[in-house]
Amino acid sequence: MIYMKLNLAQKIIKNHLVTGDLTPGSPIALRIDQTLTQDATGTMAYLQFEALGIPRVKTELSVSYVDHNMLQSGFENADDHRFLQSIASKHGIYFSRPGNGICHQVHLERFGAPGKTLLGSDSHTPTGGGIGMIAMGAGGLDVALAMGGQPFNLRMPKIVGIRLEGKLQPFVSGKDVILEVLRLLTVKGGVGKIMEYTGPGVASLDVPDRATITNMGAELGATTSVFPSDDKTRRFLEAQGRAEVWTELLPDEGCSYDEDLLINLNTLEPMIAQPHMPDNVVKVKEIAGLPVDQVAFGSCTNSSYRDLNVMAHMLKGKRVHPRLSAGLSPGSKLVFDEILHNGAIIPIVESGIRILESSCGACIGMGFSPPTEGVSVRTFNRNFLGRTGTKNARAYLASPETAVACALTGEITDPRELGIDPITVALPDKFLVDDSMVIPPSDDPDSVEVIRGPNIKPLPKKDKLPDMLIGKVLLKTEDNITTDHIMPAGAKILPLRSNIPAISEHVFEVIDPTFATRAKAAGGGFVVGGHNYGQGSSREHAALAPMYLGLKAVIVKSFARIHLANLINFGILPLTLENEDDYDKVAQGDTLELKVNDLSSGKLLLCNRTQGIDISVLHPLNQREIDIIKAGGALAYAKAKQ
Ligand code: MIC
Ligand code: SF4
């Protein structure tokens, strides 16, 4: 293939290609410069890295963050933190201590660099695209392999050019841009694609707004999202004291995109996502007046320096409405320090907003759950059923501007209605940088002892793929099943992330609390689903725990990218129905039989023994992936190749 004029995503990918070319859909392997993990996925990722037997990471930079499992209501999370700190020190990994902030925001501020590749065991890793990185979310095992120096395998995405024209109007911000993109493209509109932002409107957006947009691009199912690295990027990095990592990165003049979308910033209005999907988006004014019980500020999407200063400005001299409770988790210690020193914290505290710690917190149901049937307006990125920790709560996603307006009035309110003077927040010339919460790895790794608590159980193993899979359909699901349905999170379940036998008891609990018991009693079986199965987070526990329960294959209309990769990594056969109407030919409880000794053709015949019908199913696996499935998963495959 001859490359002429390249867009930005193609340029960065081309610079990192180990195998393959830029033809959309073809298998490629990319060199990974940086990795990040967070604690909820990190414990598994490091156990897997350890199992590879490689003494020191081979990346340019690897960072282990603690930001999710922060509510220490027992020994489990604290033990995990200690394990993560010690194993990082031993293997050449920087450790960001609990309290230093949410991985994506800290990484953007302190470590990210334009033009680099970043692989993170968290689906919102694309936040780094806000400074011109190709930053992708993946399962912990893929990140472990990248730390071991292996390239990351994926299919070359299509590149979508999202052209921004005009300039955002007062009280409209980056969050409204991505909510509008979600409204237009839906939660499956980005699968197999990279969203590249272009056009004259880009220059009007500062890095925090850009990072909000690339962060929540994860909700499109996109592989990642990317902005150019320009003067605004340079100013941000200079203010972080990291001018030396800046390089200008722009698409070639006259380059083209596989698909195009136009967003006019001039006419964009405040938007809001309604329960229970981030693409269920309307204009705020369309649902104005709905009573609100809780407002939650923060998360990796919206707790930057810009966002917190906008909040402070809007709250000055005002009090939150007495019918609701409002809380803020600042995204990083760095921005927390900033608002302490510039005084922006004062109107926030005086308004009655509860100050929570710099962590994921309420976003993942780690505390601050809403009341029964409560309406919660959140500056976060996901409003999936049950994610708040209160199953019958109704979560809405909006910008900090809209969230402040709701907090002040006690009902859904368009921020433009408050009559507050607009503000433009300029970034400081120099941020108050203090990296003392980041602990560098040891110079004497042999002396470091890895400390494991009783909650850290060994990795479960899987046998090689047999010639025949037989079992019952344990569950039949609808479209858009998220990993929060498959492997719920929240304050009670998250502390079990390093204990697969214990966490597996909660698989599919949101949909069917009997699932784990039935799966174990049946000796495993199959799950049948609709489109976009496994959307949302990168948590490999959504494959690993079902594997532990004996899940043999998942048969759906289509998969989300990261979950598909996780199923392959853990040896669960991913299948799609050749004819979508055949979805109706399988019922929960049916017994299925599948001959899998020859996967070379990509097509298999699934026998539904109960109904006496044969159904044609497809698998998306290339030869490498077939070998992984046959070996019983990617770890066994990687070890056999060493
Ligand atoms: C999420 O936002 O869903 C999480 C919790 O950050 C997950 C990771 C996890 O489940 O640990 C993600 O986005 O990948
Ligand atoms: Fe944390 Fe929420 Fe961001 Fe996930 S989406 S990394 S839980 S803040």
XYZ file of C-alpha atoms and ligand atoms in Angstrom:
664
model
C 0.000 0.000 0.000
C 1.364 3.445 -0.919
C 0.725 6.140 1.641
C 0.096 9.589 0.246
C -1.468 12.155 2.526
C -2.123 10.810 5.973
C -4.528 11.863 8.644
C -3.158 12.144 12.180
C -4.297 8.749 13.442
C -2.726 7.048 10.416
C 0.549 8.926 10.991
C 0.901 7.838 14.611
C -0.154 4.283 13.813
C 2.279 4.096 10.878
C 5.106 5.164 13.206
C 4.265 2.280 15.537
C 3.432 -0.506 13.085
C 5.217 -3.745 13.881
C 3.193 -5.774 11.389
C 0.373 -5.003 8.975
C -0.579 -1.887 7.034
C -3.162 0.867 7.135
C -5.933 -1.019 5.309
C -9.053 -0.723 7.487
C -10.081 -4.050 9.008
C -6.744 -5.786 8.431
C -4.801 -7.194 11.419
C -2.086 -4.888 12.722
C 0.354 -5.053 15.627
C 1.442 -1.796 17.267
C 4.465 -0.987 19.385
C 3.302 0.343 22.739
C 5.340 3.173 24.282
C 3.485 3.617 27.570
C 1.083 1.602 29.708
C -1.189 2.457 32.588
C -3.172 0.313 34.962
C -5.575 1.155 37.738
C -6.086 -0.849 40.914
C -9.357 -2.567 40.006
C -7.848 -4.120 36.879
C -4.210 -3.809 37.932
C -3.990 -6.613 40.460
C -4.875 -9.173 37.762
C -2.693 -7.442 35.167
C 0.356 -7.651 37.458
C -0.341 -11.263 38.440
C -0.382 -11.992 34.711
C 2.773 -9.962 34.109
C 4.427 -11.913 36.919
C 3.346 -15.186 35.313
C 5.226 -14.163 32.142
C 8.429 -14.256 34.187
C 9.865 -11.011 32.756
C 11.876 -9.138 35.425
C 11.428 -5.526 34.257
C 8.896 -3.794 32.014
C 10.091 -3.194 28.469
C 8.013 -0.087 27.756
C 9.333 3.490 27.813
C 7.041 4.157 30.771
C 4.549 2.147 32.808
C 2.460 3.620 35.597
C 0.263 1.862 38.159
C -2.506 4.037 39.600
C -4.743 3.561 42.620
C -8.011 5.416 42.117
C -10.948 2.964 41.989
C -10.944 0.800 45.107
C -10.510 3.613 47.580
C -13.255 2.874 50.071
C -11.406 0.733 52.565
C -14.236 -0.897 54.464
C -12.099 -3.969 55.152
C -8.572 -5.199 54.521
C -9.113 -6.130 50.870
C -8.512 -2.810 49.103
C -5.706 -1.767 51.420
C -3.986 -5.107 50.817
C -4.354 -4.657 47.066
C -2.788 -1.193 47.280
C 0.200 -2.623 49.132
C 0.550 -5.453 46.623
C 0.416 -2.978 43.730
C 3.017 -0.699 45.298
C 5.461 -3.508 45.950
C 5.084 -5.242 42.604
C 5.466 -1.905 40.771
C 8.674 -1.193 42.620
C 10.079 -4.603 41.733
C 9.312 -4.544 38.026
C 10.213 -1.012 36.974
C 6.775 0.602 37.196
C 5.928 4.042 38.599
C 3.292 3.938 41.350
C 0.739 6.718 41.746
C -0.452 6.544 45.340
C -4.080 6.600 46.408
C -5.020 10.264 46.680
C -2.951 11.382 43.699
C -5.965 11.269 41.423
C -7.792 9.428 38.683
C -5.443 7.577 36.340
C -6.554 9.256 33.117
C -6.381 12.783 34.409
C -3.038 12.277 36.150
C -1.590 10.538 33.106
C -2.700 13.373 30.831
C -1.226 15.944 33.187
C 2.031 14.275 34.200
C 3.058 11.556 31.735
C 1.267 11.627 28.364
C 3.117 12.896 25.292
C 1.922 13.709 21.766
C 2.614 11.036 19.159
C 3.100 8.224 21.687
C 1.024 5.072 22.009
C -0.550 4.313 25.376
C -2.290 1.075 26.336
C -4.282 1.152 29.556
C -6.295 -1.449 31.444
C -9.221 0.918 31.567
C -11.611 1.840 28.792
C -11.186 5.588 29.266
C -7.481 5.497 28.402
C -8.378 7.453 25.186
C -8.356 10.570 27.402
C -4.703 10.806 26.257
C -6.005 11.542 22.748
C -6.643 15.046 24.073
C -2.898 15.729 23.664
C -2.409 13.828 20.401
C -1.705 10.303 21.657
C -3.079 7.066 20.284
C -4.308 5.905 23.672
C -6.362 2.722 23.849
C -8.158 0.725 26.503
C -7.563 -3.019 26.749
C -7.916 -5.944 29.100
C -5.290 -6.333 31.822
C -3.701 -9.294 30.065
C -3.067 -7.278 26.904
C -1.504 -4.558 29.041
C 0.631 -7.158 30.837
C 1.839 -8.447 27.467
C 2.610 -4.876 26.341
C 4.615 -4.340 29.554
C 6.501 -7.466 28.553
C 7.428 -5.806 25.260
C 4.881 -7.460 22.992
C 3.028 -5.371 20.422
C -0.717 -4.812 20.763
C -2.798 -6.671 18.188
C -5.954 -5.196 16.742
C -7.658 -4.647 13.413
C -6.787 -1.399 11.668
C -9.693 0.895 12.540
C -11.509 3.102 10.085
C -10.697 6.756 10.763
C -13.679 9.078 11.158
C -12.963 12.782 10.636
C -15.138 14.826 12.985
C -14.928 18.365 11.698
C -15.582 21.026 14.301
C -16.706 24.397 12.992
C -17.389 27.588 14.906
C -16.885 28.186 18.615
C -18.665 26.973 21.738
C -21.160 29.451 23.165
C -21.315 30.390 26.877
C -22.300 27.517 29.220
C -21.711 24.946 26.480
C -18.538 22.867 26.807
C -16.644 19.763 25.685
C -19.137 17.432 27.374
C -21.924 18.792 25.189
C -19.819 18.092 22.083
C -19.350 14.425 22.929
C -22.970 14.036 24.052
C -24.016 15.390 20.653
C -21.652 12.939 18.899
C -23.200 10.128 20.989
C -26.693 11.287 20.068
C -25.753 11.156 16.386
C -23.689 7.959 16.314
C -25.012 5.874 19.284
C -23.117 3.609 21.677
C -22.132 1.277 18.859
C -21.376 3.948 16.262
C -17.651 3.930 16.951
C -16.924 0.189 16.973
C -13.860 -0.519 14.810
C -13.208 3.217 14.361
C -10.949 6.027 15.558
C -12.541 9.452 15.947
C -10.170 12.177 14.774
C -11.188 15.763 15.518
C -10.322 18.299 12.830
C -11.403 21.643 11.465
C -11.236 25.266 12.570
C -13.191 24.667 15.790
C -10.359 22.564 17.264
C -8.185 25.619 17.968
C -10.880 27.106 20.205
C -10.816 24.139 22.597
C -8.301 23.903 25.440
C -6.792 20.535 26.384
C -9.262 19.820 29.252
C -12.256 20.157 26.901
C -10.490 18.022 24.296
C -9.726 15.377 26.917
C -13.382 15.313 27.994
C -14.314 14.572 24.382
C -11.707 11.849 23.812
C -12.452 10.328 27.224
C -16.117 9.838 26.515
C -15.424 8.652 22.973
C -15.159 5.310 24.785
C -18.960 5.369 25.031
C -19.157 5.271 21.222
C -17.361 1.935 21.336
C -14.508 3.618 19.435
C -10.977 2.217 19.531
C -9.842 5.702 20.498
C -10.255 9.404 19.717
C -7.537 11.908 18.921
C -6.986 15.661 18.653
C -4.041 17.302 16.891
C -1.100 18.465 18.984
C -0.989 22.223 18.418
C -0.312 25.466 20.200
C -2.967 24.726 22.822
C -1.263 21.398 23.550
C 2.096 23.131 23.841
C 0.691 25.658 26.342
C -0.865 22.886 28.443
C 2.361 20.883 28.545
C 4.421 24.006 29.280
C 2.140 24.799 32.215
C 2.732 21.235 33.411
C 6.487 21.906 33.224
C 6.810 19.363 30.406
C 7.433 21.546 27.343
C 10.129 19.130 26.171
C 7.625 16.356 25.312
C 5.635 18.609 22.969
C 5.798 18.134 19.223
C 3.437 19.551 16.666
C 1.284 16.826 15.135
C -1.251 17.674 12.486
C -3.002 15.717 9.761
C -1.519 16.233 6.281
C -3.190 19.011 4.343
C -5.676 17.398 1.935
C -5.768 14.018 3.724
C -8.998 12.054 3.749
C -11.076 10.053 6.211
C -13.036 6.813 5.902
C -16.105 8.635 7.209
C -16.916 12.276 7.958
C -19.095 14.060 10.484
C -19.668 17.781 10.967
C -20.422 19.446 14.297
C -21.215 23.156 14.398
C -20.065 24.433 17.791
C -21.871 27.767 17.297
C -25.305 26.187 17.448
C -24.606 23.448 20.008
C -26.745 23.660 23.154
C -26.398 22.074 26.629
C -27.114 18.342 26.241
C -27.949 15.576 28.702
C -27.953 11.742 28.523
C -30.980 10.108 30.120
C -31.115 6.696 31.830
C -29.702 4.142 31.166
C -27.469 4.721 28.138
C -24.963 7.479 27.313
C -26.494 7.845 23.836
C -30.010 8.531 25.114
C -29.265 12.226 24.639
C -31.617 15.222 24.455
C -31.219 18.978 24.903
C -31.281 19.915 28.599
C -34.165 22.304 27.970
C -36.319 19.415 26.690
C -36.443 17.818 30.148
C -36.085 20.955 32.272
C -38.055 20.910 35.534
C -37.492 17.243 36.435
C -36.751 17.125 40.201
C -33.175 16.082 41.070
C -32.128 14.217 44.237
C -28.370 14.144 43.815
C -25.667 15.911 41.825
C -22.226 14.325 41.479
C -19.235 16.264 40.160
C -15.966 14.677 39.116
C -14.752 11.537 37.258
C -12.091 11.214 34.588
C -14.449 13.009 32.186
C -15.078 16.270 33.975
C -12.902 17.249 36.902
C -10.132 19.233 35.307
C -8.786 22.602 36.403
C -11.169 24.195 33.915
C -14.215 22.322 35.146
C -13.623 23.037 38.841
C -13.028 26.735 38.224
C -16.208 26.996 36.135
C -18.081 25.335 39.009
C -16.607 27.757 41.523
C -17.554 30.759 39.390
C -21.149 29.612 38.965
C -21.539 28.747 42.658
C -20.154 31.990 44.083
C -22.443 33.302 46.837
C -25.062 30.588 46.217
C -26.219 27.452 48.050
C -27.181 24.043 46.655
C -30.887 23.311 46.781
C -31.994 21.746 50.097
C -33.808 18.823 48.405
C -30.600 17.322 47.090
C -27.155 16.202 48.063
C -24.170 17.257 45.942
C -20.587 15.987 46.034
C -17.306 16.620 44.217
C -14.339 14.306 43.642
C -11.520 16.441 42.180
C -9.817 14.572 39.322
C -6.297 14.888 40.637
C -4.390 16.134 43.641
C -2.817 18.644 41.287
C -6.112 20.367 40.426
C -7.230 20.016 44.039
C -4.064 21.899 45.081
C -4.802 24.529 42.438
C -8.312 25.262 43.678
C -7.042 25.357 47.257
C -4.427 27.935 46.352
C -6.510 30.076 43.996
C -9.461 29.995 46.392
C -11.912 28.345 43.988
C -12.556 25.750 46.669
C -14.214 28.422 48.850
C -17.479 28.960 46.922
C -17.657 25.222 46.299
C -17.482 24.357 50.008
C -19.652 27.314 50.989
C -22.348 26.209 48.534
C -22.792 23.002 50.542
C -21.143 20.631 48.079
C -19.590 17.688 49.891
C -15.881 17.281 49.184
C -15.015 13.676 48.412
C -11.517 12.393 47.739
C -9.644 12.522 44.432
C -10.778 9.188 43.053
C -13.356 7.522 40.791
C -15.739 7.399 43.746
C -19.410 7.740 42.880
C -18.728 7.102 39.177
C -18.177 3.427 39.933
C -20.553 3.174 42.883
C -17.714 3.473 45.424
C -19.861 5.424 47.826
C -22.214 8.387 47.276
C -24.995 6.197 45.853
C -28.288 7.991 45.205
C -31.467 7.312 47.203
C -34.203 4.865 46.154
C -35.508 5.794 42.698
C -33.394 8.935 42.972
C -32.550 11.145 40.020
C -28.796 11.690 39.955
C -27.216 14.246 37.617
C -23.574 13.355 37.089
C -20.693 14.912 35.199
C -19.531 11.345 34.501
C -19.498 9.218 31.351
C -21.687 6.187 32.112
C -25.251 5.858 33.368
C -25.731 2.103 32.958
C -28.381 0.366 35.036
C -27.193 -0.274 38.583
C -23.815 1.450 38.171
C -24.563 4.087 40.808
C -24.931 1.348 43.428
C -28.695 1.958 43.613
C -30.382 -0.315 41.106
C -33.570 1.690 40.701
C -31.857 5.094 40.588
C -31.967 7.126 37.370
C -28.636 8.620 36.323
C -28.309 11.532 33.887
C -25.003 12.643 32.351
C -24.275 16.315 31.767
C -21.591 19.012 31.726
C -20.338 20.676 34.923
C -22.250 23.825 33.856
C -25.550 21.925 33.642
C -24.808 20.000 36.845
C -24.249 23.257 38.774
C -27.515 24.633 37.411
C -29.342 21.485 38.597
C -27.631 21.620 42.007
C -28.746 25.219 42.526
C -32.363 24.843 41.422
C -33.064 21.249 42.532
C -34.360 20.371 39.090
C -32.973 19.759 35.626
C -32.023 23.233 34.435
C -30.377 24.687 31.358
C -27.384 26.631 32.765
C -28.077 29.530 30.399
C -31.305 30.193 32.315
C -29.530 31.230 35.541
C -28.447 34.666 34.367
C -24.865 34.123 35.536
C -22.095 35.972 33.691
C -20.181 33.593 31.459
C -16.543 32.838 32.247
C -13.628 31.581 30.183
C -11.086 29.764 32.327
C -7.524 30.326 31.178
C -5.034 27.655 32.191
C -2.379 28.901 34.638
C 1.089 29.685 33.250
C 2.509 27.084 35.625
C 0.514 24.430 37.456
C 1.485 23.691 41.075
C 3.349 20.555 40.135
C 4.310 18.187 42.951
C 5.034 14.599 41.955
C 5.752 13.388 45.475
C 2.737 11.045 45.314
C 4.355 9.191 42.405
C 6.876 6.648 43.639
C 9.580 5.615 41.171
C 10.526 1.939 40.892
C 13.357 0.533 42.996
C 16.981 0.654 41.807
C 17.522 -2.607 43.645
C 14.579 -4.796 42.559
C 16.020 -7.986 44.073
C 15.612 -6.510 47.537
C 11.894 -5.758 47.005
C 9.462 -8.263 48.452
C 6.031 -8.428 46.808
C 3.441 -8.284 49.579
C 0.294 -10.367 49.014
C -2.723 -10.304 51.297
C -5.220 -13.137 51.713
C -7.599 -11.551 49.168
C -5.122 -12.133 46.349
C -5.888 -15.564 44.969
C -3.908 -17.307 42.216
C -4.987 -16.903 38.598
C -7.507 -19.526 37.506
C -6.373 -21.688 34.606
C -8.300 -22.942 31.598
C -7.811 -26.201 29.742
C -7.105 -26.406 26.028
C -10.141 -26.153 23.754
C -11.797 -29.593 23.406
C -13.055 -30.826 20.020
C -16.688 -30.455 20.964
C -18.558 -27.914 23.141
C -21.846 -29.126 24.636
C -24.032 -27.333 27.162
C -27.138 -25.329 27.916
C -27.925 -21.710 27.064
C -27.511 -20.278 30.553
C -28.743 -16.810 29.639
C -30.261 -15.044 26.653
C -29.811 -11.253 26.628
C -30.869 -8.191 24.623
C -28.751 -5.654 22.653
C -26.134 -3.386 24.285
C -25.352 -5.585 27.277
C -22.565 -3.798 29.163
C -19.731 -5.207 31.218
C -21.502 -3.601 34.188
C -24.291 -6.136 33.545
C -21.889 -9.044 33.094
C -19.541 -8.286 35.984
C -21.017 -5.540 38.166
C -18.741 -3.164 40.113
C -19.596 -1.009 43.153
C -18.317 -0.855 46.698
C -19.268 -4.437 47.601
C -18.015 -6.318 44.527
C -14.957 -4.295 43.417
C -12.820 -5.341 46.411
C -13.032 -8.919 45.074
C -11.233 -8.120 41.810
C -8.157 -10.136 42.815
C -10.251 -13.062 44.019
C -11.896 -14.686 41.006
C -13.688 -17.508 42.894
C -15.383 -14.902 45.112
C -16.186 -12.331 42.408
C -17.595 -14.965 40.045
C -20.570 -15.347 42.411
C -21.766 -11.949 41.129
C -21.637 -12.589 37.372
C -24.779 -11.237 35.637
C -26.243 -10.405 39.051
C -27.954 -7.249 37.705
C -29.879 -9.271 35.118
C -30.302 -12.627 36.846
C -29.069 -13.218 40.424
C -29.344 -17.003 39.912
C -26.811 -17.060 37.067
C -23.695 -18.081 39.010
C -25.447 -20.894 40.870
C -27.067 -22.203 37.696
C -23.826 -21.996 35.712
C -21.903 -23.954 38.330
C -24.637 -26.584 38.655
C -24.717 -27.055 34.865
C -20.927 -27.299 34.614
C -20.879 -24.191 32.420
C -22.627 -23.528 29.119
C -23.397 -20.759 26.629
C -24.648 -17.162 26.651
C -26.678 -15.808 23.730
C -26.960 -12.058 23.113
C -27.813 -9.234 20.719
C -25.768 -6.386 19.244
C -22.789 -4.641 20.883
C -22.420 -7.346 23.520
C -19.892 -6.373 26.216
C -19.824 -2.615 25.622
C -18.378 -0.332 28.271
C -15.442 -1.045 30.487
C -12.247 -2.938 29.787
C -12.657 -5.164 32.851
C -11.351 -8.569 31.865
C -13.210 -9.935 34.877
C -16.266 -9.895 32.582
C -14.534 -12.723 30.685
C -12.364 -14.229 33.406
C -15.142 -14.755 35.984
C -17.586 -16.302 33.452
C -14.685 -18.503 32.304
C -14.265 -19.627 35.891
C -17.976 -20.532 35.919
C -17.464 -22.677 32.817
C -18.693 -20.373 30.029
C -17.691 -22.082 26.783
C -18.848 -19.719 24.046
C -20.819 -16.495 23.617
C -23.153 -16.353 20.598
C -24.348 -12.856 19.689
C -25.295 -10.531 16.844
C -22.158 -8.369 17.351
C -19.457 -7.666 19.950
C -17.850 -4.568 21.482
C -14.099 -4.412 20.785
C -12.449 -4.745 24.192
C -14.782 -7.434 25.471
C -14.277 -9.465 22.297
C -10.510 -9.312 22.871
C -10.970 -10.292 26.523
C -13.085 -13.335 25.605
C -10.352 -14.486 23.226
C -7.671 -13.826 25.842
C -9.450 -16.134 28.269
C -10.236 -18.881 25.777
C -13.992 -18.311 25.482
C -15.115 -18.795 21.883
C -16.779 -15.619 20.501
C -19.370 -16.377 17.819
C -21.756 -14.233 15.799
C -24.962 -15.403 14.145
C -24.576 -15.484 10.359
C -28.252 -14.680 10.043
C -29.427 -12.288 12.797
C -32.973 -13.715 12.661
C -31.594 -16.986 14.043
C -31.488 -15.187 17.401
C -35.131 -16.308 17.708
C -34.166 -19.950 17.116
C -32.371 -20.254 20.458
C -34.089 -20.050 23.830
C -32.662 -19.928 27.327
C -32.339 -23.511 28.570
C -31.818 -25.068 25.106
C -28.984 -27.580 24.793
C -26.411 -26.653 22.153
C -23.675 -28.692 20.549
C -20.765 -27.279 18.571
C -17.933 -29.078 16.840
C -14.838 -26.876 17.161
C -11.967 -29.135 16.114
C -11.543 -27.187 12.860
C -11.824 -23.400 13.122
C -10.048 -22.668 9.837
C -13.093 -21.713 7.757
C -14.549 -19.020 10.031
C -17.958 -20.707 9.874
C -19.370 -23.383 12.188
C -22.625 -25.294 12.466
C -24.312 -24.941 15.837
C -26.745 -27.723 16.615
C -29.670 -26.752 18.823
C -30.466 -30.198 20.160
C -33.579 -29.072 22.046
C -35.246 -27.565 18.991
C -33.670 -29.903 16.444
C -32.327 -27.007 14.309
C -28.884 -26.241 12.896
C -27.734 -22.613 12.990
C -24.819 -21.150 11.088
C -22.412 -19.138 13.254
C -19.242 -17.213 12.387
C -16.086 -16.548 14.329
C -13.954 -13.433 13.737
C -10.643 -15.074 14.679
C -7.426 -14.841 12.679
C -4.843 -17.644 12.911
C -3.104 -16.118 15.940
C -6.416 -15.810 17.766
C -7.420 -19.367 16.840
C -4.154 -20.551 18.361
C -4.874 -18.520 21.523
C -8.361 -20.026 21.888
C -6.999 -23.527 21.293
C -4.247 -23.026 23.890
C -6.861 -22.085 26.513
C -6.100 -18.361 26.475
C -3.456 -15.732 25.747
C -1.313 -16.357 28.809
C -0.882 -20.056 28.039
C -0.213 -19.128 24.393
C 2.378 -16.467 25.311
C 4.155 -18.783 27.742
C 4.311 -21.579 25.189
C 5.950 -19.163 22.720
C 8.620 -17.895 25.168
C -15.392 1.930 34.411
O -15.458 3.152 34.247
O -16.306 1.165 34.096
C -14.122 1.353 34.991
C -14.425 0.875 36.346
O -13.146 2.360 35.084
C -13.636 0.236 34.047
C -12.489 -0.527 34.559
C -12.850 -1.557 35.579
O -13.910 -2.170 35.488
O -12.029 -1.758 36.477
C -13.271 0.712 32.645
O -13.747 1.731 32.205
O -12.534 0.013 31.924
Fe -12.904 5.930 37.176
Fe -15.331 6.495 36.361
Fe -13.264 7.166 34.893
Fe -13.941 4.577 35.119
S -15.148 6.193 34.167
S -11.864 5.472 35.265
S -14.664 4.550 37.216
S -13.760 7.958 36.915
